Amino acid sequence: MWIQLCQLLSENPNKITSIKVEPIIRQGLQRFTDMTGKLWISLADYYIRKHQFDKARDIYEEAVKTVMTVRDFGQVFDVYAEFEEQLITLKIENRNKNGKTPDNELDLQLRLRRFEKLMQRRPLLLNSVLLRQNPHNVNEWLKRVALFEGKPREIVNTYTEAIKTIDPKLATGKLSLLWIEFAKFYEDNKQLKEARVIFDKAVLVPFVKVDELADVWSHYIETELRHECYEEALKHVRTATTPPPHKPSYFDRTESVQNRVYRSLKLWSMYADLEESLGDFTTTKNVYYRILDLRIASPQVILNFAGLLEEKNYFEESFKIYERGIGMFKWPLVYDLWTTYLSKFVTRYGGDKLERARDLFEQALDQCPEKFAKSIFLLYAKLEEDFGLKRHAMAVYNRATQAVLKEEQAEMFQIYINRATACFGVTHTRQIYEQALETLPDSDARVFGQRFAELETKLGEIDRARSIYIHTSQFADPRQCSEFWRLWQTFEVAHGNEDTFREMLRIKRSVRDKYSTQSSFNLPPDADTTAAAVTAADPMAQLQKDVQFVRGNEQTQASTAQNPDEIALDDDEDEDEEDDDEEDGEEEEETGEEEGDGIVKQCVPDEVFGKLAEQVNQDEDDIQ
């Protein structure tokens, strides 16, 4: 009802004279905060209808400077801009109708200028709305400073107003960035003295986080360095890192950030860099030792300190720093420390302190995660190969094959085999290959089985190679691992006979049936048609299916004709003989299929099969 009343009053200003319209609408502005934009527009419309355009403009200005939401601002500003545009259009029409006069031209130019300035003020007015919502928003204050680019006085006033307005405990964003940018503004304008004043005030601000105060100190120091004021930079960093008498904890929020900033690693790292560049070795070493005493060092700080000592030929002291750093961290942070320490130690002493080096490697491998074990084991094995015993190196490689990730085991076994070949010869790798076949997954075991068989073939151990092929075949599905079966077939053609070739075909068929059975159990419910298509495409599978079906019918008929209580031993023996005959027939058929294959026909001479080939040719002539 109140909204309707305000709308009625604004639309009929000349008919309603007994009521004060503006107080009523302003009271509505206080009551209905969600309708602020519409009420401001109604009030301005009231004065527009009364032809009080200047008063309407004052209402619009007051509205855009007091609304609290972006939605209300957008509504009021759009209507305000439309109002100014309509006034300009009206002036242009009057000028065209009545002719140009100096007063009219001046008035038109003023209105155009006012409209242009209004559109330019829009980003600033919108920023004011956002700041009225949250006056502690640091990012919005920085955006406001950017809007005054090229206006130094307004920029300084904005920074000053922001610093006075923002409460550090309620600040949204990094308050330190506001102070840093303020000081940088003076520095860019070559006013270093004023920039120092800003930094001196900034380091006293009660920030919420210690990192913000550390950022202020670091930028303060960098500013001095940019202007080559090195003594001032050292003075500031020493002031920032000086601990208070009671030395509070870094995370003790009951203490001010000024009392806790002395434990900031960022400032101490900068302090160490400055001493290393501007001071001497003694002062730099003291800074690093103070970092270690505060227990705020990172692995990178340990590496830097140890590298500095090594550069000055303090090798044993650098090794002590490595050991001290290793005691401060756990895996995986300690990985870089261990690898660097071990490499430096071996490079320095070689085989002179072999037992000490072995103890270090054993300490590094103790509780070492699988992810990081490979590189340490390789360093350990190389130490044994270069300065120790070869059998110790082989023991290290053997441990590594079990300690690394599953994905890295195959690579580790290959390295083990290569090094064993180089140190002891190829015969020493047999045990490693056997271990790999037992340990690795099927895909990797098949590859190592092929390599093992090829090795035995080169050594002339044909029977051992054939046994390896037979063992490895259980990992090779003929439908996916055709390369393995091609290699085995080539091996049998070169070194086998009729019986071994048949045995290979029998194993191939059994392995194929095993994988086919496993895949049939894993088929989805709607895969019956696919399975039927596969069976139809395989004549051998279809033949086996038909034979089993006929045999089942024969057994059914026999069981109905004979006594069910009688034990027919002779029939069982006959059936076994029939099964053997059928298996031999299947082998002959598959042998014939293999012979029909183009590659096999060219590679296998007829003398390999002896009388079998003559019998097959004679049977073919009889059939024709």
PDB file of N, CA and C in Angstrom, residues 285-343:
ATOM      1  N   LYS A 285      77.476 -17.216   8.147  1.00  0.00           N
ATOM      2  CA  LYS A 285      77.352 -18.493   8.843  1.00  0.00           C
ATOM      3  C   LYS A 285      76.579 -18.335  10.140  1.00  0.00           C
ATOM      4  N   ASN A 286      76.794 -17.237  10.836  1.00  0.00           N
ATOM      5  CA  ASN A 286      76.062 -16.993  12.084  1.00  0.00           C
ATOM      6  C   ASN A 286      74.561 -16.856  11.825  1.00  0.00           C
ATOM      7  N   VAL A 287      74.205 -16.194  10.722  1.00  0.00           N
ATOM      8  CA  VAL A 287      72.786 -16.053  10.389  1.00  0.00           C
ATOM      9  C   VAL A 287      72.159 -17.416  10.140  1.00  0.00           C
ATOM     10  N   TYR A 288      72.852 -18.275   9.394  1.00  0.00           N
ATOM     11  CA  TYR A 288      72.313 -19.608   9.122  1.00  0.00           C
ATOM     12  C   TYR A 288      72.179 -20.426  10.403  1.00  0.00           C
ATOM     13  N   TYR A 289      73.152 -20.313  11.279  1.00  0.00           N
ATOM     14  CA  TYR A 289      73.059 -21.057  12.540  1.00  0.00           C
ATOM     15  C   TYR A 289      71.901 -20.546  13.406  1.00  0.00           C
ATOM     16  N   ARG A 290      71.638 -19.260  13.361  1.00  0.00           N
ATOM     17  CA  ARG A 290      70.486 -18.725  14.099  1.00  0.00           C
ATOM     18  C   ARG A 290      69.169 -19.253  13.516  1.00  0.00           C
ATOM     19  N   ILE A 291      69.132 -19.402  12.197  1.00  0.00           N
ATOM     20  CA  ILE A 291      67.939 -19.992  11.571  1.00  0.00           C
ATOM     21  C   ILE A 291      67.740 -21.428  12.053  1.00  0.00           C
ATOM     22  N   LEU A 292      68.826 -22.183  12.132  1.00  0.00           N
ATOM     23  CA  LEU A 292      68.714 -23.564  12.608  1.00  0.00           C
ATOM     24  C   LEU A 292      68.317 -23.611  14.078  1.00  0.00           C
ATOM     25  N   ASP A 293      68.835 -22.693  14.870  1.00  0.00           N
ATOM     26  CA  ASP A 293      68.490 -22.676  16.290  1.00  0.00           C
ATOM     27  C   ASP A 293      67.004 -22.356  16.493  1.00  0.00           C
ATOM     28  N   LEU A 294      66.463 -21.490  15.651  1.00  0.00           N
ATOM     29  CA  LEU A 294      65.027 -21.174  15.745  1.00  0.00           C
ATOM     30  C   LEU A 294      64.144 -22.289  15.190  1.00  0.00           C
ATOM     31  N   ARG A 295      64.766 -23.263  14.498  1.00  0.00           N
ATOM     32  CA  ARG A 295      64.050 -24.401  13.902  1.00  0.00           C
ATOM     33  C   ARG A 295      62.971 -23.925  12.924  1.00  0.00           C
ATOM     34  N   ILE A 296      63.336 -22.968  12.103  1.00  0.00           N
ATOM     35  CA  ILE A 296      62.417 -22.483  11.072  1.00  0.00           C
ATOM     36  C   ILE A 296      62.985 -22.729   9.677  1.00  0.00           C
ATOM     37  N   ALA A 297      64.080 -23.496   9.616  1.00  0.00           N
ATOM     38  CA  ALA A 297      64.736 -23.716   8.324  1.00  0.00           C
ATOM     39  C   ALA A 297      63.889 -24.632   7.445  1.00  0.00           C
ATOM     40  N   SER A 298      63.991 -24.421   6.157  1.00  0.00           N
ATOM     41  CA  SER A 298      63.376 -25.299   5.161  1.00  0.00           C
ATOM     42  C   SER A 298      64.473 -26.152   4.529  1.00  0.00           C
ATOM     43  N   PRO A 299      64.118 -27.224   3.819  1.00  0.00           N
ATOM     44  CA  PRO A 299      65.167 -28.013   3.145  1.00  0.00           C
ATOM     45  C   PRO A 299      66.039 -27.182   2.215  1.00  0.00           C
ATOM     46  N   GLN A 300      65.462 -26.176   1.567  1.00  0.00           N
ATOM     47  CA  GLN A 300      66.258 -25.340   0.677  1.00  0.00           C
ATOM     48  C   GLN A 300      67.286 -24.523   1.448  1.00  0.00           C
ATOM     49  N   VAL A 301      66.921 -24.065   2.646  1.00  0.00           N
ATOM     50  CA  VAL A 301      67.882 -23.332   3.472  1.00  0.00           C
ATOM     51  C   VAL A 301      69.042 -24.246   3.864  1.00  0.00           C
ATOM     52  N   ILE A 302      68.739 -25.497   4.204  1.00  0.00           N
ATOM     53  CA  ILE A 302      69.796 -26.460   4.540  1.00  0.00           C
ATOM     54  C   ILE A 302      70.737 -26.664   3.358  1.00  0.00           C
ATOM     55  N   LEU A 303      70.164 -26.822   2.172  1.00  0.00           N
ATOM     56  CA  LEU A 303      70.998 -27.014   0.976  1.00  0.00           C
ATOM     57  C   LEU A 303      71.857 -25.790   0.705  1.00  0.00           C
ATOM     58  N   ASN A 304      71.285 -24.603   0.892  1.00  0.00           N
ATOM     59  CA  ASN A 304      72.064 -23.382   0.658  1.00  0.00           C
ATOM     60  C   ASN A 304      73.220 -23.256   1.648  1.00  0.00           C
ATOM     61  N   PHE A 305      72.936 -23.536   2.909  1.00  0.00           N
ATOM     62  CA  PHE A 305      73.975 -23.423   3.940  1.00  0.00           C
ATOM     63  C   PHE A 305      75.079 -24.448   3.700  1.00  0.00           C
ATOM     64  N   ALA A 306      74.698 -25.689   3.420  1.00  0.00           N
ATOM     65  CA  ALA A 306      75.706 -26.719   3.171  1.00  0.00           C
ATOM     66  C   ALA A 306      76.514 -26.402   1.914  1.00  0.00           C
ATOM     67  N   GLY A 307      75.845 -25.861   0.889  1.00  0.00           N
ATOM     68  CA  GLY A 307      76.587 -25.477  -0.311  1.00  0.00           C
ATOM     69  C   GLY A 307      77.567 -24.359  -0.052  1.00  0.00           C
ATOM     70  N   LEU A 308      77.193 -23.403   0.821  1.00  0.00           N
ATOM     71  CA  LEU A 308      78.112 -22.324   1.173  1.00  0.00           C
ATOM     72  C   LEU A 308      79.335 -22.866   1.899  1.00  0.00           C
ATOM     73  N   LEU A 309      79.124 -23.776   2.838  1.00  0.00           N
ATOM     74  CA  LEU A 309      80.250 -24.350   3.564  1.00  0.00           C
ATOM     75  C   LEU A 309      81.148 -25.169   2.648  1.00  0.00           C
ATOM     76  N   GLU A 310      80.550 -25.908   1.734  1.00  0.00           N
ATOM     77  CA  GLU A 310      81.349 -26.692   0.791  1.00  0.00           C
ATOM     78  C   GLU A 310      82.163 -25.784  -0.134  1.00  0.00           C
ATOM     79  N   GLU A 311      81.572 -24.665  -0.507  1.00  0.00           N
ATOM     80  CA  GLU A 311      82.292 -23.716  -1.364  1.00  0.00           C
ATOM     81  C   GLU A 311      83.521 -23.158  -0.657  1.00  0.00           C
ATOM     82  N   LYS A 312      83.447 -23.031   0.666  1.00  0.00           N
ATOM     83  CA  LYS A 312      84.584 -22.525   1.445  1.00  0.00           C
ATOM     84  C   LYS A 312      85.477 -23.657   1.964  1.00  0.00           C
ATOM     85  N   ASN A 313      85.243 -24.896   1.439  1.00  0.00           N
ATOM     86  CA  ASN A 313      86.050 -26.078   1.792  1.00  0.00           C
ATOM     87  C   ASN A 313      85.841 -26.538   3.228  1.00  0.00           C
ATOM     88  N   TYR A 314      84.688 -26.249   3.797  1.00  0.00           N
ATOM     89  CA  TYR A 314      84.330 -26.778   5.116  1.00  0.00           C
ATOM     90  C   TYR A 314      83.458 -28.022   4.886  1.00  0.00           C
ATOM     91  N   PHE A 315      84.091 -29.098   4.422  1.00  0.00           N
ATOM     92  CA  PHE A 315      83.323 -30.270   3.986  1.00  0.00           C
ATOM     93  C   PHE A 315      82.667 -30.990   5.159  1.00  0.00           C
ATOM     94  N   GLU A 316      83.425 -31.267   6.198  1.00  0.00           N
ATOM     95  CA  GLU A 316      82.855 -31.990   7.337  1.00  0.00           C
ATOM     96  C   GLU A 316      81.750 -31.175   8.000  1.00  0.00           C
ATOM     97  N   GLU A 317      81.925 -29.878   8.082  1.00  0.00           N
ATOM     98  CA  GLU A 317      80.886 -29.039   8.678  1.00  0.00           C
ATOM     99  C   GLU A 317      79.634 -29.030   7.802  1.00  0.00           C
ATOM    100  N   SER A 318      79.825 -29.060   6.492  1.00  0.00           N
ATOM    101  CA  SER A 318      78.658 -29.113   5.602  1.00  0.00           C
ATOM    102  C   SER A 318      77.921 -30.438   5.758  1.00  0.00           C
ATOM    103  N   PHE A 319      78.687 -31.539   5.945  1.00  0.00           N
ATOM    104  CA  PHE A 319      78.026 -32.829   6.160  1.00  0.00           C
ATOM    105  C   PHE A 319      77.240 -32.834   7.477  1.00  0.00           C
ATOM    106  N   LYS A 320      77.758 -32.157   8.486  1.00  0.00           N
ATOM    107  CA  LYS A 320      77.019 -32.055   9.748  1.00  0.00           C
ATOM    108  C   LYS A 320      75.721 -31.271   9.571  1.00  0.00           C
ATOM    109  N   ILE A 321      75.775 -30.255   8.706  1.00  0.00           N
ATOM    110  CA  ILE A 321      74.549 -29.488   8.426  1.00  0.00           C
ATOM    111  C   ILE A 321      73.529 -30.367   7.733  1.00  0.00           C
ATOM    112  N   TYR A 322      73.981 -31.200   6.777  1.00  0.00           N
ATOM    113  CA  TYR A 322      73.062 -32.137   6.130  1.00  0.00           C
ATOM    114  C   TYR A 322      72.403 -33.052   7.162  1.00  0.00           C
ATOM    115  N   GLU A 323      73.223 -33.597   8.069  1.00  0.00           N
ATOM    116  CA  GLU A 323      72.686 -34.512   9.073  1.00  0.00           C
ATOM    117  C   GLU A 323      71.740 -33.794  10.025  1.00  0.00           C
ATOM    118  N   ARG A 324      72.039 -32.562  10.333  1.00  0.00           N
ATOM    119  CA  ARG A 324      71.144 -31.785  11.210  1.00  0.00           C
ATOM    120  C   ARG A 324      69.820 -31.503  10.506  1.00  0.00           C
ATOM    121  N   GLY A 325      69.895 -31.180   9.228  1.00  0.00           N
ATOM    122  CA  GLY A 325      68.667 -30.953   8.482  1.00  0.00           C
ATOM    123  C   GLY A 325      67.843 -32.218   8.322  1.00  0.00           C
ATOM    124  N   ILE A 326      68.520 -33.354   8.131  1.00  0.00           N
ATOM    125  CA  ILE A 326      67.797 -34.622   8.009  1.00  0.00           C
ATOM    126  C   ILE A 326      67.066 -34.948   9.296  1.00  0.00           C
ATOM    127  N   GLY A 327      67.656 -34.573  10.423  1.00  0.00           N
ATOM    128  CA  GLY A 327      66.983 -34.814  11.696  1.00  0.00           C
ATOM    129  C   GLY A 327      65.782 -33.919  11.927  1.00  0.00           C
ATOM    130  N   MET A 328      65.685 -32.816  11.179  1.00  0.00           N
ATOM    131  CA  MET A 328      64.576 -31.879  11.372  1.00  0.00           C
ATOM    132  C   MET A 328      63.345 -32.232  10.543  1.00  0.00           C
ATOM    133  N   PHE A 329      63.522 -33.010   9.470  1.00  0.00           N
ATOM    134  CA  PHE A 329      62.415 -33.268   8.556  1.00  0.00           C
ATOM    135  C   PHE A 329      62.157 -34.762   8.423  1.00  0.00           C
ATOM    136  N   LYS A 330      61.022 -35.076   7.868  1.00  0.00           N
ATOM    137  CA  LYS A 330      60.641 -36.456   7.590  1.00  0.00           C
ATOM    138  C   LYS A 330      60.404 -36.602   6.092  1.00  0.00           C
ATOM    139  N   TRP A 331      60.203 -37.850   5.682  1.00  0.00           N
ATOM    140  CA  TRP A 331      59.887 -38.101   4.285  1.00  0.00           C
ATOM    141  C   TRP A 331      58.537 -37.486   3.949  1.00  0.00           C
ATOM    142  N   PRO A 332      58.350 -36.927   2.753  1.00  0.00           N
ATOM    143  CA  PRO A 332      59.283 -36.877   1.615  1.00  0.00           C
ATOM    144  C   PRO A 332      60.155 -35.622   1.575  1.00  0.00           C
ATOM    145  N   LEU A 333      60.031 -34.719   2.575  1.00  0.00           N
ATOM    146  CA  LEU A 333      60.812 -33.488   2.549  1.00  0.00           C
ATOM    147  C   LEU A 333      62.307 -33.753   2.628  1.00  0.00           C
ATOM    148  N   VAL A 334      62.677 -34.879   3.221  1.00  0.00           N
ATOM    149  CA  VAL A 334      64.091 -35.157   3.438  1.00  0.00           C
ATOM    150  C   VAL A 334      64.743 -35.809   2.214  1.00  0.00           C
ATOM    151  N   TYR A 335      63.977 -36.081   1.172  1.00  0.00           N
ATOM    152  CA  TYR A 335      64.517 -36.786   0.003  1.00  0.00           C
ATOM    153  C   TYR A 335      65.658 -36.006  -0.649  1.00  0.00           C
ATOM    154  N   ASP A 336      65.443 -34.726  -0.921  1.00  0.00           N
ATOM    155  CA  ASP A 336      66.489 -33.922  -1.572  1.00  0.00           C
ATOM    156  C   ASP A 336      67.738 -33.814  -0.697  1.00  0.00           C
ATOM    157  N   LEU A 337      67.543 -33.751   0.607  1.00  0.00           N
ATOM    158  CA  LEU A 337      68.700 -33.684   1.507  1.00  0.00           C
ATOM    159  C   LEU A 337      69.519 -34.968   1.440  1.00  0.00           C
ATOM    160  N   TRP A 338      68.836 -36.120   1.453  1.00  0.00           N
ATOM    161  CA  TRP A 338      69.549 -37.390   1.421  1.00  0.00           C
ATOM    162  C   TRP A 338      70.308 -37.568   0.104  1.00  0.00           C
ATOM    163  N   THR A 339      69.633 -37.327  -1.021  1.00  0.00           N
ATOM    164  CA  THR A 339      70.292 -37.545  -2.304  1.00  0.00           C
ATOM    165  C   THR A 339      71.493 -36.615  -2.483  1.00  0.00           C
ATOM    166  N   THR A 340      71.337 -35.358  -2.084  1.00  0.00           N
ATOM    167  CA  THR A 340      72.467 -34.433  -2.207  1.00  0.00           C
ATOM    168  C   THR A 340      73.599 -34.807  -1.258  1.00  0.00           C
ATOM    169  N   TYR A 341      73.243 -35.146  -0.026  1.00  0.00           N
ATOM    170  CA  TYR A 341      74.255 -35.523   0.965  1.00  0.00           C
ATOM    171  C   TYR A 341      75.040 -36.750   0.514  1.00  0.00           C
ATOM    172  N   LEU A 342      74.341 -37.784   0.074  1.00  0.00           N
ATOM    173  CA  LEU A 342      75.021 -39.008  -0.346  1.00  0.00           C
ATOM    174  C   LEU A 342      75.904 -38.766  -1.562  1.00  0.00           C
ATOM    175  N   SER A 343      75.412 -37.998  -2.508  1.00  0.00           N
ATOM    176  CA  SER A 343      76.221 -37.712  -3.701  1.00  0.00           C
ATOM    177  C   SER A 343      77.481 -36.936  -3.333  1.00  0.00           C
TER     178      SER A 343
END
